Amino acid sequence: MPEQSNDYRVVVFGAGGVGKSSLVLRFLKGTFRDTYIPTVEDTYRQVISCDKSVCTLQITDTTGSHQFPAMQRLSISRGHAFVLVYSVTSRQSLEELHPIYQQVVSIKGSVESIPVMLVGNKSDEACQREVATRDGEAQAARWSCGFKETSAKMNLNVTDMFQELLALDTRHRMSLSVDAKRSACQRHAATLRGRCSLM
Ligand code: GDP
Ligand code: MG
């Protein structure tokens, strides 16, 4: 984490329609909507505990694989941790993560010390499934990253996935649970700052 900033930046990548926004909204607000509203790029903030203190978890929900290349590079270079989302109902959406993963590797040098989670969302869609769990696991093993199947719709594994992502960062001890009194006051400050859009 850079010295001057108390923000821990997580960037969520993946093809359009895989459920990136749904995962972020389920995680932060506990809500889900069935309608698809394409995202430009939104950043959300949440106070978490970090190294016996608190810091701000900043989650950037990107527009998908068709993000402007310069914007994608900027999100990667500023990011501390990455969530790569595909839908288990679309093999194509898993394929589309390859160039994003390659770009994370090329900008960050290596992913060894960078927390990355490969996430197969829409695990509730049993009849529409195109990617088997073992195929997702095998890809994550090749990429040396974490893996979870989630359902933003049914609220399966969503918090666990973000918790596991933070646990992959061995340089900081981060946890989503914050001391209640401290959290209330920090949350108030975070709310006043509100939701913002990057760039
Ligand atoms: P994004 O483009 O990756 O941000 O995708 P969205 O979050 O906007 O979701 C795209 C569509 O998939 C919406 O209609 C959501 O309701 C739906 N969706 C998202 N997550 C899930 C899920 O876990 N299960 C199912 N069945 N549908 C989902
Ligand atoms: Mg979206």
mmCIF file with all atom_site columns, C-alpha atoms and ligand atoms in Angstrom:
data_model
loop_
_atom_site.group_PDB
_atom_site.id
_atom_site.type_symbol
_atom_site.label_atom_id
_atom_site.label_alt_id
_atom_site.label_comp_id
_atom_site.label_asym_id
_atom_site.label_entity_id
_atom_site.label_seq_id
_atom_site.pdbx_PDB_ins_code
_atom_site.Cartn_x
_atom_site.Cartn_y
_atom_site.Cartn_z
_atom_site.occupancy
_atom_site.B_iso_or_equiv
_atom_site.pdbx_formal_charge
_atom_site.auth_seq_id
_atom_site.auth_comp_id
_atom_site.auth_asym_id
_atom_site.auth_atom_id
_atom_site.pdbx_PDB_model_num
ATOM   1   C  CA  . MET A 1 1   ? 0.000   0.000   0.000   1.00 0.00 ? 1   MET A CA  1
ATOM   2   C  CA  . PRO A 1 2   ? 1.488   3.395   -0.898  1.00 0.00 ? 2   PRO A CA  1
ATOM   3   C  CA  . GLU A 1 3   ? 2.674   5.464   2.080   1.00 0.00 ? 3   GLU A CA  1
ATOM   4   C  CA  . GLN A 1 4   ? 0.431   8.510   1.560   1.00 0.00 ? 4   GLN A CA  1
ATOM   5   C  CA  . SER A 1 5   ? -2.767  6.606   0.855   1.00 0.00 ? 5   SER A CA  1
ATOM   6   C  CA  . ASN A 1 6   ? -4.906  4.690   3.291   1.00 0.00 ? 6   ASN A CA  1
ATOM   7   C  CA  . ASP A 1 7   ? -6.848  3.098   0.452   1.00 0.00 ? 7   ASP A CA  1
ATOM   8   C  CA  . TYR A 1 8   ? -6.586  -0.556  -0.492  1.00 0.00 ? 8   TYR A CA  1
ATOM   9   C  CA  . ARG A 1 9   ? -7.693  -0.732  -4.117  1.00 0.00 ? 9   ARG A CA  1
ATOM   10  C  CA  . VAL A 1 10  ? -9.474  -3.770  -5.527  1.00 0.00 ? 10  VAL A CA  1
ATOM   11  C  CA  . VAL A 1 11  ? -10.357 -3.831  -9.239  1.00 0.00 ? 11  VAL A CA  1
ATOM   12  C  CA  . VAL A 1 12  ? -13.064 -6.107  -10.646 1.00 0.00 ? 12  VAL A CA  1
ATOM   13  C  CA  . PHE A 1 13  ? -12.577 -7.212  -14.255 1.00 0.00 ? 13  PHE A CA  1
ATOM   14  C  CA  . GLY A 1 14  ? -14.549 -9.486  -16.578 1.00 0.00 ? 14  GLY A CA  1
ATOM   15  C  CA  . ALA A 1 15  ? -16.698 -9.513  -19.713 1.00 0.00 ? 15  ALA A CA  1
ATOM   16  C  CA  . GLY A 1 16  ? -19.953 -7.541  -19.825 1.00 0.00 ? 16  GLY A CA  1
ATOM   17  C  CA  . GLY A 1 17  ? -22.878 -9.362  -18.202 1.00 0.00 ? 17  GLY A CA  1
ATOM   18  C  CA  . VAL A 1 18  ? -20.936 -11.858 -16.044 1.00 0.00 ? 18  VAL A CA  1
ATOM   19  C  CA  . GLY A 1 19  ? -22.153 -10.211 -12.829 1.00 0.00 ? 19  GLY A CA  1
ATOM   20  C  CA  . LYS A 1 20  ? -19.330 -7.879  -11.735 1.00 0.00 ? 20  LYS A CA  1
ATOM   21  C  CA  . SER A 1 21  ? -21.687 -5.110  -10.609 1.00 0.00 ? 21  SER A CA  1
ATOM   22  C  CA  . SER A 1 22  ? -24.026 -7.654  -9.025  1.00 0.00 ? 22  SER A CA  1
ATOM   23  C  CA  . LEU A 1 23  ? -21.163 -9.127  -6.956  1.00 0.00 ? 23  LEU A CA  1
ATOM   24  C  CA  . VAL A 1 24  ? -20.025 -5.699  -5.788  1.00 0.00 ? 24  VAL A CA  1
ATOM   25  C  CA  . LEU A 1 25  ? -23.564 -4.558  -4.931  1.00 0.00 ? 25  LEU A CA  1
ATOM   26  C  CA  . ARG A 1 26  ? -24.365 -7.852  -3.175  1.00 0.00 ? 26  ARG A CA  1
ATOM   27  C  CA  . PHE A 1 27  ? -21.173 -7.551  -1.154  1.00 0.00 ? 27  PHE A CA  1
ATOM   28  C  CA  . LEU A 1 28  ? -21.486 -3.877  -0.196  1.00 0.00 ? 28  LEU A CA  1
ATOM   29  C  CA  . LYS A 1 29  ? -25.237 -3.331  -0.062  1.00 0.00 ? 29  LYS A CA  1
ATOM   30  C  CA  . GLY A 1 30  ? -26.706 -6.826  0.186   1.00 0.00 ? 30  GLY A CA  1
ATOM   31  C  CA  . THR A 1 31  ? -28.929 -6.190  -2.839  1.00 0.00 ? 31  THR A CA  1
ATOM   32  C  CA  . PHE A 1 32  ? -29.486 -7.913  -6.210  1.00 0.00 ? 32  PHE A CA  1
ATOM   33  C  CA  . ARG A 1 33  ? -31.373 -6.841  -9.317  1.00 0.00 ? 33  ARG A CA  1
ATOM   34  C  CA  . ASP A 1 34  ? -32.415 -8.974  -12.276 1.00 0.00 ? 34  ASP A CA  1
ATOM   35  C  CA  . THR A 1 35  ? -32.176 -6.205  -14.845 1.00 0.00 ? 35  THR A CA  1
ATOM   36  C  CA  . TYR A 1 36  ? -28.914 -5.579  -16.651 1.00 0.00 ? 36  TYR A CA  1
ATOM   37  C  CA  . ILE A 1 37  ? -27.615 -2.010  -16.494 1.00 0.00 ? 37  ILE A CA  1
ATOM   38  C  CA  . PRO A 1 38  ? -24.227 -1.672  -18.245 1.00 0.00 ? 38  PRO A CA  1
ATOM   39  C  CA  . THR A 1 39  ? -21.591 -0.014  -16.076 1.00 0.00 ? 39  THR A CA  1
ATOM   40  C  CA  . VAL A 1 40  ? -19.252 2.754   -17.189 1.00 0.00 ? 40  VAL A CA  1
ATOM   41  C  CA  . GLU A 1 41  ? -16.955 2.567   -14.179 1.00 0.00 ? 41  GLU A CA  1
ATOM   42  C  CA  . ASP A 1 42  ? -17.892 3.001   -10.540 1.00 0.00 ? 42  ASP A CA  1
ATOM   43  C  CA  . THR A 1 43  ? -15.772 3.054   -7.425  1.00 0.00 ? 43  THR A CA  1
ATOM   44  C  CA  . TYR A 1 44  ? -17.162 2.192   -4.004  1.00 0.00 ? 44  TYR A CA  1
ATOM   45  C  CA  . ARG A 1 45  ? -15.590 2.522   -0.578  1.00 0.00 ? 45  ARG A CA  1
ATOM   46  C  CA  . GLN A 1 46  ? -15.907 0.523   2.608   1.00 0.00 ? 46  GLN A CA  1
ATOM   47  C  CA  . VAL A 1 47  ? -13.965 0.713   5.857   1.00 0.00 ? 47  VAL A CA  1
ATOM   48  C  CA  . ILE A 1 48  ? -12.133 -2.475  6.801   1.00 0.00 ? 48  ILE A CA  1
ATOM   49  C  CA  . SER A 1 49  ? -9.567  -3.378  9.416   1.00 0.00 ? 49  SER A CA  1
ATOM   50  C  CA  . CYS A 1 50  ? -5.957  -3.467  8.354   1.00 0.00 ? 50  CYS A CA  1
ATOM   51  C  CA  . ASP A 1 51  ? -2.833  -4.118  10.436  1.00 0.00 ? 51  ASP A CA  1
ATOM   52  C  CA  . LYS A 1 52  ? -4.683  -3.470  13.753  1.00 0.00 ? 52  LYS A CA  1
ATOM   53  C  CA  . SER A 1 53  ? -5.997  -0.179  12.375  1.00 0.00 ? 53  SER A CA  1
ATOM   54  C  CA  . VAL A 1 54  ? -8.582  0.733   9.753   1.00 0.00 ? 54  VAL A CA  1
ATOM   55  C  CA  . CYS A 1 55  ? -8.238  1.504   6.078   1.00 0.00 ? 55  CYS A CA  1
ATOM   56  C  CA  . THR A 1 56  ? -10.577 2.113   3.186   1.00 0.00 ? 56  THR A CA  1
ATOM   57  C  CA  . LEU A 1 57  ? -11.313 -0.741  0.842   1.00 0.00 ? 57  LEU A CA  1
ATOM   58  C  CA  . GLN A 1 58  ? -11.875 0.862   -2.546  1.00 0.00 ? 58  GLN A CA  1
ATOM   59  C  CA  . ILE A 1 59  ? -13.608 -1.376  -5.078  1.00 0.00 ? 59  ILE A CA  1
ATOM   60  C  CA  . THR A 1 60  ? -13.610 -0.365  -8.741  1.00 0.00 ? 60  THR A CA  1
ATOM   61  C  CA  . ASP A 1 61  ? -16.319 -2.008  -10.811 1.00 0.00 ? 61  ASP A CA  1
ATOM   62  C  CA  . THR A 1 62  ? -15.138 -1.786  -14.412 1.00 0.00 ? 62  THR A CA  1
ATOM   63  C  CA  . THR A 1 63  ? -17.149 -1.752  -17.624 1.00 0.00 ? 63  THR A CA  1
ATOM   64  C  CA  . GLY A 1 64  ? -15.944 -5.130  -18.926 1.00 0.00 ? 64  GLY A CA  1
ATOM   65  C  CA  . SER A 1 65  ? -13.456 -6.389  -21.482 1.00 0.00 ? 65  SER A CA  1
ATOM   66  C  CA  . HIS A 1 66  ? -14.172 -3.439  -23.757 1.00 0.00 ? 66  HIS A CA  1
ATOM   67  C  CA  . GLN A 1 67  ? -12.768 -0.950  -21.309 1.00 0.00 ? 67  GLN A CA  1
ATOM   68  C  CA  . PHE A 1 68  ? -10.545 1.669   -22.977 1.00 0.00 ? 68  PHE A CA  1
ATOM   69  C  CA  . PRO A 1 69  ? -7.013  0.197   -22.979 1.00 0.00 ? 69  PRO A CA  1
ATOM   70  C  CA  . ALA A 1 70  ? -5.530  3.272   -21.286 1.00 0.00 ? 70  ALA A CA  1
ATOM   71  C  CA  . MET A 1 71  ? -8.175  3.111   -18.549 1.00 0.00 ? 71  MET A CA  1
ATOM   72  C  CA  . GLN A 1 72  ? -7.512  -0.600  -18.089 1.00 0.00 ? 72  GLN A CA  1
ATOM   73  C  CA  . ARG A 1 73  ? -3.778  -0.019  -17.722 1.00 0.00 ? 73  ARG A CA  1
ATOM   74  C  CA  . LEU A 1 74  ? -4.408  2.759   -15.214 1.00 0.00 ? 74  LEU A CA  1
ATOM   75  C  CA  . SER A 1 75  ? -6.793  0.590   -13.146 1.00 0.00 ? 75  SER A CA  1
ATOM   76  C  CA  . ILE A 1 76  ? -4.192  -2.188  -13.077 1.00 0.00 ? 76  ILE A CA  1
ATOM   77  C  CA  . SER A 1 77  ? -1.268  -0.001  -12.163 1.00 0.00 ? 77  SER A CA  1
ATOM   78  C  CA  . ARG A 1 78  ? -3.249  1.660   -9.335  1.00 0.00 ? 78  ARG A CA  1
ATOM   79  C  CA  . GLY A 1 79  ? -4.798  -1.608  -8.106  1.00 0.00 ? 79  GLY A CA  1
ATOM   80  C  CA  . HIS A 1 80  ? -3.528  -3.633  -5.161  1.00 0.00 ? 80  HIS A CA  1
ATOM   81  C  CA  . ALA A 1 81  ? -5.716  -6.708  -5.732  1.00 0.00 ? 81  ALA A CA  1
ATOM   82  C  CA  . PHE A 1 82  ? -7.806  -8.057  -8.618  1.00 0.00 ? 82  PHE A CA  1
ATOM   83  C  CA  . VAL A 1 83  ? -11.020 -10.013 -9.055  1.00 0.00 ? 83  VAL A CA  1
ATOM   84  C  CA  . LEU A 1 84  ? -11.302 -11.687 -12.467 1.00 0.00 ? 84  LEU A CA  1
ATOM   85  C  CA  . VAL A 1 85  ? -14.931 -12.674 -13.035 1.00 0.00 ? 85  VAL A CA  1
ATOM   86  C  CA  . TYR A 1 86  ? -16.416 -14.996 -15.625 1.00 0.00 ? 86  TYR A CA  1
ATOM   87  C  CA  . SER A 1 87  ? -19.846 -16.574 -15.751 1.00 0.00 ? 87  SER A CA  1
ATOM   88  C  CA  . VAL A 1 88  ? -20.047 -20.373 -15.428 1.00 0.00 ? 88  VAL A CA  1
ATOM   89  C  CA  . THR A 1 89  ? -22.744 -20.113 -18.136 1.00 0.00 ? 89  THR A CA  1
ATOM   90  C  CA  . SER A 1 90  ? -20.240 -18.792 -20.711 1.00 0.00 ? 90  SER A CA  1
ATOM   91  C  CA  . ARG A 1 91  ? -16.953 -20.407 -21.671 1.00 0.00 ? 91  ARG A CA  1
ATOM   92  C  CA  . GLN A 1 92  ? -16.301 -17.346 -23.819 1.00 0.00 ? 92  GLN A CA  1
ATOM   93  C  CA  . SER A 1 93  ? -16.329 -15.148 -20.693 1.00 0.00 ? 93  SER A CA  1
ATOM   94  C  CA  . LEU A 1 94  ? -13.527 -17.281 -19.197 1.00 0.00 ? 94  LEU A CA  1
ATOM   95  C  CA  . GLU A 1 95  ? -11.546 -16.963 -22.448 1.00 0.00 ? 95  GLU A CA  1
ATOM   96  C  CA  . GLU A 1 96  ? -11.964 -13.194 -22.317 1.00 0.00 ? 96  GLU A CA  1
ATOM   97  C  CA  . LEU A 1 97  ? -10.105 -13.066 -18.994 1.00 0.00 ? 97  LEU A CA  1
ATOM   98  C  CA  . HIS A 1 98  ? -6.836  -14.308 -20.559 1.00 0.00 ? 98  HIS A CA  1
ATOM   99  C  CA  . PRO A 1 99  ? -5.712  -10.950 -22.019 1.00 0.00 ? 99  PRO A CA  1
ATOM   100 C  CA  . ILE A 1 100 ? -6.696  -9.168  -18.791 1.00 0.00 ? 100 ILE A CA  1
ATOM   101 C  CA  . TYR A 1 101 ? -4.680  -11.619 -16.711 1.00 0.00 ? 101 TYR A CA  1
ATOM   102 C  CA  . GLN A 1 102 ? -1.719  -11.211 -19.113 1.00 0.00 ? 102 GLN A CA  1
ATOM   103 C  CA  . GLN A 1 103 ? -1.944  -7.461  -18.744 1.00 0.00 ? 103 GLN A CA  1
ATOM   104 C  CA  . VAL A 1 104 ? -1.971  -7.683  -14.940 1.00 0.00 ? 104 VAL A CA  1
ATOM   105 C  CA  . VAL A 1 105 ? 1.173   -9.834  -15.138 1.00 0.00 ? 105 VAL A CA  1
ATOM   106 C  CA  . SER A 1 106 ? 2.896   -7.507  -17.581 1.00 0.00 ? 106 SER A CA  1
ATOM   107 C  CA  . ILE A 1 107 ? 2.096   -4.331  -15.597 1.00 0.00 ? 107 ILE A CA  1
ATOM   108 C  CA  . LYS A 1 108 ? 2.701   -5.768  -12.124 1.00 0.00 ? 108 LYS A CA  1
ATOM   109 C  CA  . GLY A 1 109 ? 5.745   -7.801  -13.150 1.00 0.00 ? 109 GLY A CA  1
ATOM   110 C  CA  . SER A 1 110 ? 4.484   -10.975 -11.525 1.00 0.00 ? 110 SER A CA  1
ATOM   111 C  CA  . VAL A 1 111 ? 1.321   -12.036 -9.742  1.00 0.00 ? 111 VAL A CA  1
ATOM   112 C  CA  . GLU A 1 112 ? 3.165   -13.958 -7.025  1.00 0.00 ? 112 GLU A CA  1
ATOM   113 C  CA  . SER A 1 113 ? 2.759   -11.162 -4.489  1.00 0.00 ? 113 SER A CA  1
ATOM   114 C  CA  . ILE A 1 114 ? -0.447  -9.702  -5.979  1.00 0.00 ? 114 ILE A CA  1
ATOM   115 C  CA  . PRO A 1 115 ? -3.775  -11.001 -4.670  1.00 0.00 ? 115 PRO A CA  1
ATOM   116 C  CA  . VAL A 1 116 ? -5.872  -12.280 -7.583  1.00 0.00 ? 116 VAL A CA  1
ATOM   117 C  CA  . MET A 1 117 ? -9.126  -14.247 -7.377  1.00 0.00 ? 117 MET A CA  1
ATOM   118 C  CA  . LEU A 1 118 ? -10.598 -16.059 -10.367 1.00 0.00 ? 118 LEU A CA  1
ATOM   119 C  CA  . VAL A 1 119 ? -14.366 -16.071 -9.834  1.00 0.00 ? 119 VAL A CA  1
ATOM   120 C  CA  . GLY A 1 120 ? -16.958 -18.204 -11.624 1.00 0.00 ? 120 GLY A CA  1
ATOM   121 C  CA  . ASN A 1 121 ? -20.223 -16.336 -11.003 1.00 0.00 ? 121 ASN A CA  1
ATOM   122 C  CA  . LYS A 1 122 ? -23.842 -17.465 -11.652 1.00 0.00 ? 122 LYS A CA  1
ATOM   123 C  CA  . SER A 1 123 ? -23.217 -20.831 -9.981  1.00 0.00 ? 123 SER A CA  1
ATOM   124 C  CA  . ASP A 1 124 ? -26.995 -20.978 -9.385  1.00 0.00 ? 124 ASP A CA  1
ATOM   125 C  CA  . GLU A 1 125 ? -27.594 -21.464 -13.132 1.00 0.00 ? 125 GLU A CA  1
ATOM   126 C  CA  . ALA A 1 126 ? -27.154 -25.264 -13.096 1.00 0.00 ? 126 ALA A CA  1
ATOM   127 C  CA  . CYS A 1 127 ? -28.937 -25.919 -16.411 1.00 0.00 ? 127 CYS A CA  1
ATOM   128 C  CA  . GLN A 1 128 ? -27.044 -23.221 -18.332 1.00 0.00 ? 128 GLN A CA  1
ATOM   129 C  CA  . ARG A 1 129 ? -23.580 -24.210 -17.092 1.00 0.00 ? 129 ARG A CA  1
ATOM   130 C  CA  . GLU A 1 130 ? -20.795 -24.309 -19.733 1.00 0.00 ? 130 GLU A CA  1
ATOM   131 C  CA  . VAL A 1 131 ? -17.727 -24.244 -17.443 1.00 0.00 ? 131 VAL A CA  1
ATOM   132 C  CA  . ALA A 1 132 ? -17.266 -27.093 -14.957 1.00 0.00 ? 132 ALA A CA  1
ATOM   133 C  CA  . THR A 1 133 ? -15.951 -26.266 -11.492 1.00 0.00 ? 133 THR A CA  1
ATOM   134 C  CA  . ARG A 1 134 ? -12.810 -28.349 -12.152 1.00 0.00 ? 134 ARG A CA  1
ATOM   135 C  CA  . ASP A 1 135 ? -12.077 -26.270 -15.296 1.00 0.00 ? 135 ASP A CA  1
ATOM   136 C  CA  . GLY A 1 136 ? -12.197 -23.074 -13.241 1.00 0.00 ? 136 GLY A CA  1
ATOM   137 C  CA  . GLU A 1 137 ? -9.976  -24.670 -10.588 1.00 0.00 ? 137 GLU A CA  1
ATOM   138 C  CA  . ALA A 1 138 ? -7.496  -25.816 -13.246 1.00 0.00 ? 138 ALA A CA  1
ATOM   139 C  CA  . GLN A 1 139 ? -7.294  -22.321 -14.729 1.00 0.00 ? 139 GLN A CA  1
ATOM   140 C  CA  . ALA A 1 140 ? -6.709  -20.812 -11.289 1.00 0.00 ? 140 ALA A CA  1
ATOM   141 C  CA  . ALA A 1 141 ? -3.938  -23.355 -10.662 1.00 0.00 ? 141 ALA A CA  1
ATOM   142 C  CA  . ARG A 1 142 ? -2.262  -22.354 -13.960 1.00 0.00 ? 142 ARG A CA  1
ATOM   143 C  CA  . TRP A 1 143 ? -2.519  -18.718 -12.961 1.00 0.00 ? 143 TRP A CA  1
ATOM   144 C  CA  . SER A 1 144 ? -1.435  -19.373 -9.350  1.00 0.00 ? 144 SER A CA  1
ATOM   145 C  CA  . CYS A 1 145 ? -4.401  -17.439 -8.036  1.00 0.00 ? 145 CYS A CA  1
ATOM   146 C  CA  . GLY A 1 146 ? -7.354  -18.044 -5.734  1.00 0.00 ? 146 GLY A CA  1
ATOM   147 C  CA  . PHE A 1 147 ? -10.625 -19.505 -7.006  1.00 0.00 ? 147 PHE A CA  1
ATOM   148 C  CA  . LYS A 1 148 ? -14.281 -19.369 -5.970  1.00 0.00 ? 148 LYS A CA  1
ATOM   149 C  CA  . GLU A 1 149 ? -17.586 -20.029 -7.623  1.00 0.00 ? 149 GLU A CA  1
ATOM   150 C  CA  . THR A 1 150 ? -20.197 -17.497 -6.545  1.00 0.00 ? 150 THR A CA  1
ATOM   151 C  CA  . SER A 1 151 ? -23.793 -16.531 -7.023  1.00 0.00 ? 151 SER A CA  1
ATOM   152 C  CA  . ALA A 1 152 ? -24.568 -12.862 -6.551  1.00 0.00 ? 152 ALA A CA  1
ATOM   153 C  CA  . LYS A 1 153 ? -28.207 -13.799 -7.047  1.00 0.00 ? 153 LYS A CA  1
ATOM   154 C  CA  . MET A 1 154 ? -28.389 -16.409 -4.265  1.00 0.00 ? 154 MET A CA  1
ATOM   155 C  CA  . ASN A 1 155 ? -25.690 -14.738 -2.149  1.00 0.00 ? 155 ASN A CA  1
ATOM   156 C  CA  . LEU A 1 156 ? -23.367 -17.736 -2.308  1.00 0.00 ? 156 LEU A CA  1
ATOM   157 C  CA  . ASN A 1 157 ? -19.674 -17.263 -1.468  1.00 0.00 ? 157 ASN A CA  1
ATOM   158 C  CA  . VAL A 1 158 ? -19.730 -13.506 -2.184  1.00 0.00 ? 158 VAL A CA  1
ATOM   159 C  CA  . THR A 1 159 ? -18.362 -12.252 1.154   1.00 0.00 ? 159 THR A CA  1
ATOM   160 C  CA  . ASP A 1 160 ? -16.055 -15.297 1.374   1.00 0.00 ? 160 ASP A CA  1
ATOM   161 C  CA  . MET A 1 161 ? -14.604 -14.444 -2.000  1.00 0.00 ? 161 MET A CA  1
ATOM   162 C  CA  . PHE A 1 162 ? -13.704 -10.868 -0.975  1.00 0.00 ? 162 PHE A CA  1
ATOM   163 C  CA  . GLN A 1 163 ? -12.400 -12.089 2.394   1.00 0.00 ? 163 GLN A CA  1
ATOM   164 C  CA  . GLU A 1 164 ? -10.214 -14.663 0.668   1.00 0.00 ? 164 GLU A CA  1
ATOM   165 C  CA  . LEU A 1 165 ? -8.880  -12.046 -1.741  1.00 0.00 ? 165 LEU A CA  1
ATOM   166 C  CA  . LEU A 1 166 ? -7.747  -9.876  1.185   1.00 0.00 ? 166 LEU A CA  1
ATOM   167 C  CA  . ALA A 1 167 ? -6.258  -12.906 2.944   1.00 0.00 ? 167 ALA A CA  1
ATOM   168 C  CA  . LEU A 1 168 ? -4.079  -13.527 -0.141  1.00 0.00 ? 168 LEU A CA  1
ATOM   169 C  CA  . ASP A 1 169 ? -2.243  -10.288 0.632   1.00 0.00 ? 169 ASP A CA  1
ATOM   170 C  CA  . THR A 1 170 ? 0.513   -11.451 2.922   1.00 0.00 ? 170 THR A CA  1
ATOM   171 C  CA  . ARG A 1 171 ? 1.973   -7.957  3.422   1.00 0.00 ? 171 ARG A CA  1
ATOM   172 C  CA  . HIS A 1 172 ? -1.076  -6.735  5.371   1.00 0.00 ? 172 HIS A CA  1
ATOM   173 C  CA  . ARG A 1 173 ? -3.438  -8.348  7.842   1.00 0.00 ? 173 ARG A CA  1
ATOM   174 C  CA  . MET A 1 174 ? -6.832  -7.315  6.561   1.00 0.00 ? 174 MET A CA  1
ATOM   175 C  CA  . SER A 1 175 ? -10.279 -8.267  7.681   1.00 0.00 ? 175 SER A CA  1
ATOM   176 C  CA  . LEU A 1 176 ? -13.750 -7.183  6.620   1.00 0.00 ? 176 LEU A CA  1
ATOM   177 C  CA  . SER A 1 177 ? -14.906 -7.020  10.209  1.00 0.00 ? 177 SER A CA  1
ATOM   178 C  CA  . VAL A 1 178 ? -14.082 -3.792  11.964  1.00 0.00 ? 178 VAL A CA  1
ATOM   179 C  CA  . ASP A 1 179 ? -14.330 -2.901  15.617  1.00 0.00 ? 179 ASP A CA  1
ATOM   180 C  CA  . ALA A 1 180 ? -17.960 -1.622  15.855  1.00 0.00 ? 180 ALA A CA  1
ATOM   181 C  CA  . LYS A 1 181 ? -17.403 1.813   17.454  1.00 0.00 ? 181 LYS A CA  1
ATOM   182 C  CA  . ARG A 1 182 ? -14.462 2.708   15.284  1.00 0.00 ? 182 ARG A CA  1
ATOM   183 C  CA  . SER A 1 183 ? -16.264 1.453   12.203  1.00 0.00 ? 183 SER A CA  1
ATOM   184 C  CA  . ALA A 1 184 ? -19.371 3.588   12.805  1.00 0.00 ? 184 ALA A CA  1
ATOM   185 C  CA  . CYS A 1 185 ? -17.317 6.748   12.936  1.00 0.00 ? 185 CYS A CA  1
ATOM   186 C  CA  . GLN A 1 186 ? -15.195 5.832   9.920   1.00 0.00 ? 186 GLN A CA  1
ATOM   187 C  CA  . ARG A 1 187 ? -18.254 4.759   7.957   1.00 0.00 ? 187 ARG A CA  1
ATOM   188 C  CA  . HIS A 1 188 ? -19.815 8.155   8.613   1.00 0.00 ? 188 HIS A CA  1
ATOM   189 C  CA  . ALA A 1 189 ? -16.729 9.825   7.180   1.00 0.00 ? 189 ALA A CA  1
ATOM   190 C  CA  . ALA A 1 190 ? -16.713 7.469   4.210   1.00 0.00 ? 190 ALA A CA  1
ATOM   191 C  CA  . THR A 1 191 ? -20.407 8.151   3.527   1.00 0.00 ? 191 THR A CA  1
ATOM   192 C  CA  . LEU A 1 192 ? -19.797 11.876  3.552   1.00 0.00 ? 192 LEU A CA  1
ATOM   193 C  CA  . ARG A 1 193 ? -17.113 11.396  0.950   1.00 0.00 ? 193 ARG A CA  1
ATOM   194 C  CA  . GLY A 1 194 ? -19.617 9.217   -0.898  1.00 0.00 ? 194 GLY A CA  1
ATOM   195 C  CA  . ARG A 1 195 ? -19.389 7.148   -4.035  1.00 0.00 ? 195 ARG A CA  1
ATOM   196 C  CA  . CYS A 1 196 ? -17.105 8.513   -6.688  1.00 0.00 ? 196 CYS A CA  1
ATOM   197 C  CA  . SER A 1 197 ? -16.210 7.828   -10.266 1.00 0.00 ? 197 SER A CA  1
ATOM   198 C  CA  . LEU A 1 198 ? -12.600 7.335   -11.217 1.00 0.00 ? 198 LEU A CA  1
ATOM   199 C  CA  . MET A 1 199 ? -11.325 9.824   -13.797 1.00 0.00 ? 199 MET A CA  1
HETATM 200 P  P1  . GDP B 2 .   ? -21.680 -6.959  -15.286 1.00 0.00 ? 1   GDP B P1  1
HETATM 201 O  O1  . GDP B 2 .   ? -21.863 -6.432  -16.680 1.00 0.00 ? 1   GDP B O1  1
HETATM 202 O  O2  . GDP B 2 .   ? -20.561 -7.936  -15.229 1.00 0.00 ? 1   GDP B O2  1
HETATM 203 O  O3  . GDP B 2 .   ? -21.553 -5.871  -14.270 1.00 0.00 ? 1   GDP B O3  1
HETATM 204 O  O4  . GDP B 2 .   ? -23.002 -7.791  -14.941 1.00 0.00 ? 1   GDP B O4  1
HETATM 205 P  P2  . GDP B 2 .   ? -24.248 -7.389  -14.030 1.00 0.00 ? 1   GDP B P2  1
HETATM 206 O  O5  . GDP B 2 .   ? -23.885 -7.427  -12.600 1.00 0.00 ? 1   GDP B O5  1
HETATM 207 O  O6  . GDP B 2 .   ? -24.840 -6.121  -14.531 1.00 0.00 ? 1   GDP B O6  1
HETATM 208 O  O7  . GDP B 2 .   ? -25.213 -8.639  -14.300 1.00 0.00 ? 1   GDP B O7  1
HETATM 209 C  C1  . GDP B 2 .   ? -25.593 -9.003  -15.627 1.00 0.00 ? 1   GDP B C1  1
HETATM 210 C  C2  . GDP B 2 .   ? -26.864 -9.805  -15.570 1.00 0.00 ? 1   GDP B C2  1
HETATM 211 O  O8  . GDP B 2 .   ? -26.608 -11.058 -14.936 1.00 0.00 ? 1   GDP B O8  1
HETATM 212 C  C3  . GDP B 2 .   ? -27.997 -9.131  -14.772 1.00 0.00 ? 1   GDP B C3  1
HETATM 213 O  O9  . GDP B 2 .   ? -29.214 -9.402  -15.426 1.00 0.00 ? 1   GDP B O9  1
HETATM 214 C  C4  . GDP B 2 .   ? -27.936 -9.821  -13.427 1.00 0.00 ? 1   GDP B C4  1
HETATM 215 O  O10 . GDP B 2 .   ? -29.206 -9.865  -12.817 1.00 0.00 ? 1   GDP B O10 1
HETATM 216 C  C5  . GDP B 2 .   ? -27.465 -11.234 -13.810 1.00 0.00 ? 1   GDP B C5  1
HETATM 217 N  N1  . GDP B 2 .   ? -26.679 -11.872 -12.734 1.00 0.00 ? 1   GDP B N1  1
HETATM 218 C  C6  . GDP B 2 .   ? -25.659 -11.345 -12.036 1.00 0.00 ? 1   GDP B C6  1
HETATM 219 N  N2  . GDP B 2 .   ? -25.187 -12.204 -11.123 1.00 0.00 ? 1   GDP B N2  1
HETATM 220 C  C7  . GDP B 2 .   ? -25.937 -13.314 -11.236 1.00 0.00 ? 1   GDP B C7  1
HETATM 221 C  C8  . GDP B 2 .   ? -25.948 -14.588 -10.559 1.00 0.00 ? 1   GDP B C8  1
HETATM 222 O  O11 . GDP B 2 .   ? -25.161 -14.871 -9.639  1.00 0.00 ? 1   GDP B O11 1
HETATM 223 N  N3  . GDP B 2 .   ? -26.869 -15.501 -10.997 1.00 0.00 ? 1   GDP B N3  1
HETATM 224 C  C9  . GDP B 2 .   ? -27.744 -15.237 -11.992 1.00 0.00 ? 1   GDP B C9  1
HETATM 225 N  N4  . GDP B 2 .   ? -28.603 -16.194 -12.332 1.00 0.00 ? 1   GDP B N4  1
HETATM 226 N  N5  . GDP B 2 .   ? -27.786 -14.076 -12.642 1.00 0.00 ? 1   GDP B N5  1
HETATM 227 C  C10 . GDP B 2 .   ? -26.881 -13.116 -12.267 1.00 0.00 ? 1   GDP B C10 1
HETATM 228 MG MG  . MG  B 3 .   ? -21.462 -3.836  -14.545 1.00 0.00 ? 2   MG  B MG  1
#
